[in-house]
Every structure is written in structure tokens, then in C-alpha cells.
mmCIF file of C-alpha atoms in Angstrom:
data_model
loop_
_atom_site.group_PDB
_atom_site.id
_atom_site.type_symbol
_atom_site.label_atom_id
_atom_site.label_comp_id
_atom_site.label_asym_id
_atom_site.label_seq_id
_atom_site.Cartn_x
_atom_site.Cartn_y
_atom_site.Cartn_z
ATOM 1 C CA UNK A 1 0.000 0.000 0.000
ATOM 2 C CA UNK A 2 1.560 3.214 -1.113
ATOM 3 C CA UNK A 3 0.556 6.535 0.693
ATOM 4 C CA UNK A 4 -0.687 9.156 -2.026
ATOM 5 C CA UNK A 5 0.626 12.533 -1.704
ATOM 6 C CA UNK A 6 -0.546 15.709 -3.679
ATOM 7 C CA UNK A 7 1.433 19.209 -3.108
ATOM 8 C CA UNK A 8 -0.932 22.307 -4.262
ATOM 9 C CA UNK A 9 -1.517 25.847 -3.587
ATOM 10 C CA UNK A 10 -3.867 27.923 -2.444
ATOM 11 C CA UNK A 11 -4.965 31.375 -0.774
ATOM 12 C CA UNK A 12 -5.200 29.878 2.860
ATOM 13 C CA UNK A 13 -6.411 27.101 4.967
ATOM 14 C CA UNK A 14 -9.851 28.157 5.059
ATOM 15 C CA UNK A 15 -10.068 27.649 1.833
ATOM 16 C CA UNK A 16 -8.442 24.508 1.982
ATOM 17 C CA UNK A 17 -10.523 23.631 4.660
ATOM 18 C CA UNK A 18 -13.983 24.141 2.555
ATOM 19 C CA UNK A 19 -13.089 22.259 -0.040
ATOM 20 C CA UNK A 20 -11.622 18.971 1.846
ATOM 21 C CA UNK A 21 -15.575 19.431 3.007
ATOM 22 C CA UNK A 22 -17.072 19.953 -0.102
ATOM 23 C CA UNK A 23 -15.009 16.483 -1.470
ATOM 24 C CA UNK A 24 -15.294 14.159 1.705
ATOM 25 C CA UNK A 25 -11.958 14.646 1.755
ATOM 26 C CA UNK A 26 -10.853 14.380 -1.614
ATOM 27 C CA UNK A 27 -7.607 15.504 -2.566
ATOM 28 C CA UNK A 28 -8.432 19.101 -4.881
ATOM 29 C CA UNK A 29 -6.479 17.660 -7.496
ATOM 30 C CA UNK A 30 -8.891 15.024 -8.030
ATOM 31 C CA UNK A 31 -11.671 16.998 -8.178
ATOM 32 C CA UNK A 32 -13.510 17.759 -11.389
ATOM 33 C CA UNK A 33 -12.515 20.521 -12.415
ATOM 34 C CA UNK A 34 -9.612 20.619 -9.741
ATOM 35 C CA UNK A 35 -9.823 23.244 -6.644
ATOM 36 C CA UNK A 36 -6.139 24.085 -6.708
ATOM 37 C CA UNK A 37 -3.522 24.143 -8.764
ATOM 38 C CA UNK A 38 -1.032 21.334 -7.870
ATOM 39 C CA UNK A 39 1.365 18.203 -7.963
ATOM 40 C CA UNK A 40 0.703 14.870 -7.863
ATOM 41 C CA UNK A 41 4.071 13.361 -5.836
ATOM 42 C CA UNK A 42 3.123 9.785 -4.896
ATOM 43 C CA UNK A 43 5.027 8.607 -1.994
ATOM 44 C CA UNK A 44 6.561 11.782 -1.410
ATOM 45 C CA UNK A 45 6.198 12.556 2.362
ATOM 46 C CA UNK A 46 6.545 16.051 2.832
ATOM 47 C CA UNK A 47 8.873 15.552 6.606
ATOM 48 C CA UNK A 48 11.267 13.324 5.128
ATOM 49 C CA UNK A 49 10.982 12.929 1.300
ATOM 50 C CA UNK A 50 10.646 16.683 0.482
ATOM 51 C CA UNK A 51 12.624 17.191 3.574
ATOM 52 C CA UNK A 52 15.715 15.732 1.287
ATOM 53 C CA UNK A 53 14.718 18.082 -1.331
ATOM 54 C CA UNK A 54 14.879 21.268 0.903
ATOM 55 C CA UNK A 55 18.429 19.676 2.509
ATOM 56 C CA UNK A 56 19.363 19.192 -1.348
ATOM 57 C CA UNK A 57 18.241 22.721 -1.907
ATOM 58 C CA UNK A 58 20.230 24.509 0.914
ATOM 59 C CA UNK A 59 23.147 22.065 0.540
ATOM 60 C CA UNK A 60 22.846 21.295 4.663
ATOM 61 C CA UNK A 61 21.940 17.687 6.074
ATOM 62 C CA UNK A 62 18.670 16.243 6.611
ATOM 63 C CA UNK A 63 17.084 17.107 9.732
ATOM 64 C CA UNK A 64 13.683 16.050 11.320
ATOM 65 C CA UNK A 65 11.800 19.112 11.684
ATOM 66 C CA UNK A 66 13.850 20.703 8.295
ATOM 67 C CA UNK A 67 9.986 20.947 7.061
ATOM 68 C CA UNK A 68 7.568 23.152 9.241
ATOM 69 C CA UNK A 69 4.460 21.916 8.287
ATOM 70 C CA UNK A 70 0.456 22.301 10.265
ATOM 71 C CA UNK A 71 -2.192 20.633 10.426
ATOM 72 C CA UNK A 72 -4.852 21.504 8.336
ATOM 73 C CA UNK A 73 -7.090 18.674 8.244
ATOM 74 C CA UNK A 74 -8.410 16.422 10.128
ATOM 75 C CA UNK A 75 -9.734 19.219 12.171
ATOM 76 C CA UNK A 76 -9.904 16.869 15.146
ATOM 77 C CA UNK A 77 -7.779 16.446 18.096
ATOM 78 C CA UNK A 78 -4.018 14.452 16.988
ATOM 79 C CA UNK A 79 -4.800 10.697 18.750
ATOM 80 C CA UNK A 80 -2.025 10.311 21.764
ATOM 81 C CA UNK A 81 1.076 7.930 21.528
ATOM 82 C CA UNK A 82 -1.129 5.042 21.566
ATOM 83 C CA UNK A 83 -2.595 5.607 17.846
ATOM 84 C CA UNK A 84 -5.899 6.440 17.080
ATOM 85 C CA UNK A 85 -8.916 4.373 18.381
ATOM 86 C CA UNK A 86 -10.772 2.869 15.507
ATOM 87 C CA UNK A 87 -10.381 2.360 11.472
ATOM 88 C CA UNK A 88 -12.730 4.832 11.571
ATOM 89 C CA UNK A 89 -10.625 7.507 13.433
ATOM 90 C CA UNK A 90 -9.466 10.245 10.486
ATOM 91 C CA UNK A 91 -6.129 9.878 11.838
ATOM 92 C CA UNK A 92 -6.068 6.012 11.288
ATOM 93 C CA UNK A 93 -6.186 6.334 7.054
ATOM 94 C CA UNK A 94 -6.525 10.159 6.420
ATOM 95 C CA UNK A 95 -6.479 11.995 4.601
ATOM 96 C CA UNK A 96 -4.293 14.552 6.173
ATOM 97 C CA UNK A 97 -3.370 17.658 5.262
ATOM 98 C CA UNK A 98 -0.658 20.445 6.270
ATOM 99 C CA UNK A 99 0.239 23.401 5.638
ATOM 100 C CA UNK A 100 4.234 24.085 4.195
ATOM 101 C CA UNK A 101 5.915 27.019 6.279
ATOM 102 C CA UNK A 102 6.473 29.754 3.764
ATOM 103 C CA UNK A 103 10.216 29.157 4.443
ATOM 104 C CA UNK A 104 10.179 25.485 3.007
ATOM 105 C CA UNK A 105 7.652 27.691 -0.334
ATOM 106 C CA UNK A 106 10.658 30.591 -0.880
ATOM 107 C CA UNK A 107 12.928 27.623 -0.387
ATOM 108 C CA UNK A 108 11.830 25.502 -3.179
ATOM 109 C CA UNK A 109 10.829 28.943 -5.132
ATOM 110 C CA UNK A 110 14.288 30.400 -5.602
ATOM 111 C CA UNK A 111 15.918 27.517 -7.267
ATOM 112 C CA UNK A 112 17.542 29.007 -10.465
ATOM 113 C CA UNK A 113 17.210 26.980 -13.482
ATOM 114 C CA UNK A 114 20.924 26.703 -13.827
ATOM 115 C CA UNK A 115 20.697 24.858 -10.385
ATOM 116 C CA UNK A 116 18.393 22.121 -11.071
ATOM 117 C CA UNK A 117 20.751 19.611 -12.173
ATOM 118 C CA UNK A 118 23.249 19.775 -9.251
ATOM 119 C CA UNK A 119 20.117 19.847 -7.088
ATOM 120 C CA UNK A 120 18.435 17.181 -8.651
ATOM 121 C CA UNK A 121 21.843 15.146 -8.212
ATOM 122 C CA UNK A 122 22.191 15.818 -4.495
ATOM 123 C CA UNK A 123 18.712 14.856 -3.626
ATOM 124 C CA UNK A 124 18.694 11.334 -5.213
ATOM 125 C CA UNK A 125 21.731 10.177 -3.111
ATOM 126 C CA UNK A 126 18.885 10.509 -0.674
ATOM 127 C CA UNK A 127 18.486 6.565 0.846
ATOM 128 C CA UNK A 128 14.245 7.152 0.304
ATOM 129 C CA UNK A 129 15.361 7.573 -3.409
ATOM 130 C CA UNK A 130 17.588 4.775 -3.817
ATOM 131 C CA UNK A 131 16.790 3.486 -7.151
ATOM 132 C CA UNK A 132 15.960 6.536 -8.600
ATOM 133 C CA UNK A 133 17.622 8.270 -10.988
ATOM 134 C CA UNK A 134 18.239 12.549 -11.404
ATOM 135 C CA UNK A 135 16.547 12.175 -14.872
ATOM 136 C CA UNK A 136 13.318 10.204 -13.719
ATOM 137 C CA UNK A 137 13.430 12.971 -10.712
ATOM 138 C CA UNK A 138 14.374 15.989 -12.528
ATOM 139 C CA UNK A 139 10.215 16.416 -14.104
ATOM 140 C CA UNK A 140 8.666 15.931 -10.575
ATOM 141 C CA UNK A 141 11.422 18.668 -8.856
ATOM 142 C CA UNK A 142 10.952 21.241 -12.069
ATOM 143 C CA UNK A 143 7.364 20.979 -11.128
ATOM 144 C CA UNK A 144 7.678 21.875 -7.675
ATOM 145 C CA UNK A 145 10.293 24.820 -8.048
ATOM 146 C CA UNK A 146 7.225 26.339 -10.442
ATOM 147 C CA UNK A 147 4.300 25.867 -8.319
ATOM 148 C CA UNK A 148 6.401 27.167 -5.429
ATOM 149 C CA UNK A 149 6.773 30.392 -7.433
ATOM 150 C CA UNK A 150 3.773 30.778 -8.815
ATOM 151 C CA UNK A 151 2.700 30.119 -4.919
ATOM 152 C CA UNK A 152 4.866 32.752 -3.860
ATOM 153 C CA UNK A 153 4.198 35.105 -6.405
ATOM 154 C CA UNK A 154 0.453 35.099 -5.717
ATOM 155 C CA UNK A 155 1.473 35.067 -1.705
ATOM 156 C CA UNK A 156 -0.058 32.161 -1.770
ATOM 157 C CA UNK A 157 0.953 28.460 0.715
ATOM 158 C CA UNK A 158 1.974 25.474 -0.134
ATOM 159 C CA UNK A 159 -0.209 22.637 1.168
ATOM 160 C CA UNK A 160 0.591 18.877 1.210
ATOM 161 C CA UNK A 161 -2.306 16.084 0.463
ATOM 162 C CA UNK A 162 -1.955 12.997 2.077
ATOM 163 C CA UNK A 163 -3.946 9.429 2.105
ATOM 164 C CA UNK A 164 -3.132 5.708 2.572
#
């Protein structure tokens, strides 16, 4: 079971908010026609994944906490240490959704074009990436840099999508 991830934009989390209702949860980039402008990034975990990317970006080592991210969605209370209580629980499948710190946004918006291969090359030594190559990544990270700018150019977030 893979864990689908979208990465989109939008004017705030209220907005976010109303149309996670409006779906049942849906991601917005599934929606018909799509709420948001976005990415789909299967598997790509905004903490650790994108958390690479950013490391990759800034040419610094991966960190846990490198990615500032809330909670959006579920609107209910986190479960404690001991999990949620039921398949039922939102935080037992998801979806979930955060919101990017504007940091980890400018971060991914000023990469120059000129820097994309050398960035693209650090972030697959990444162990989550083993396999992968810098040209199979390269589309994915070219689309990220560009929503991140239009993002920040509209003073806009970036929000992450997430279901099992």
C-alpha cells in the first residue's frame, strides 16, 4: 500500500478547509474541475521525502523538523502515543493535510534553473530515493520549483495532500 501525496496551492487554509468538506476529503487535485492548482508526488512525504529536497536545496543535512508543516485537516484532536482508536478515526487512514511554512515555499521557489541539475543530483543520493535516478526525478522537482513560485508570487501556501 503506497501513501498518495498531492502538493498544491492555495490562498489559505480556510479555503483549503472548505473544499476537503465539499469532497469528503478528496484531494483538490482530483476533483472535477480541480480546486487548486497542484502536484501529484506519490510517496513523497513532505517531513522526510521533500525534507531531502529542501536539505538538497540549501546544501545542509537532513534534519527532522527541516519541514515546518500544520495541520490543516483532520480538524480533530491528533490521537495520543497510543494511535488512534478505531479504522474509523481520520487519523487512522486520512487523509491529512498540512500546511508548508512559507520558508520550506521561498525555499523551493528560488531555485535558479541553472541549479536544477546539481540539485536534482544531491537529492537522489537521498536513501528514500535509492533506485531513482536525477533524470526520472528531474520532471517531478521542475514541477515543484514552479508551483512554489507561482505560490509565492500570488502570496499564496503550499499545502501537502496525504492518504493511505
Amino acid at each position: 500500500m503506497g501513501v498518495l501525496t498531492d502538493y498544491f496551492r492555495a490562498p489559505n487554509s480556510a479555503a483549503v478547509v472548505q473544499s476537503l468538506e465539499e469532497t469528503d476529503g478528496g484531494s483538490p487535485l482530483s476533483a472535477e474541475p480541480p480546486r487548486f492548482e497542484g502536484v501529484d508526488a506519490k510517496g513523497m512525504d513532505p517531513a522526510v521525502v521533500l525534507g531531502q529536497l529542501i536539505a538538497a536545496i540549501r546544501g545542509t543535512a537532513w534534519r527532522v523538523g527541516l519541514v515546518e508543516e500544520t495541520t490543516v485537516w483532520p480538524d480533530s484532536p491528533a490521537p495520543g502515543p497510543e494511535g488512534p482508536e478505531s479504522e474509523e478515526d481520520p487519523w487512522a487512514t486520512g487523509p491529512w493535510v498540512s500546511e508548508l511554512s512559507p520558508q520550506v515555499r521561498d525555499t523551493l521557489a528560488g531555485v535558479r534553473d541553472f541549479e536544477v541539475p546539481a540539485v536534482v543530483a544531491r537529492w537522489v543520493q537521498a536513501e528514500e530515493l535509492e533506485g531513482a535516478s536525477a533524470e526520472s526525478m528531474r520532471p517531478l522537482a521542475d514541477e515543484l520549483f514552479r508551483l512554489a513560485g507561482r505560490a509565492r508570487d500570488a502570496e499564496e501556501q503550499l499545502y501537502c495532500w496525504m492518504s493511505l
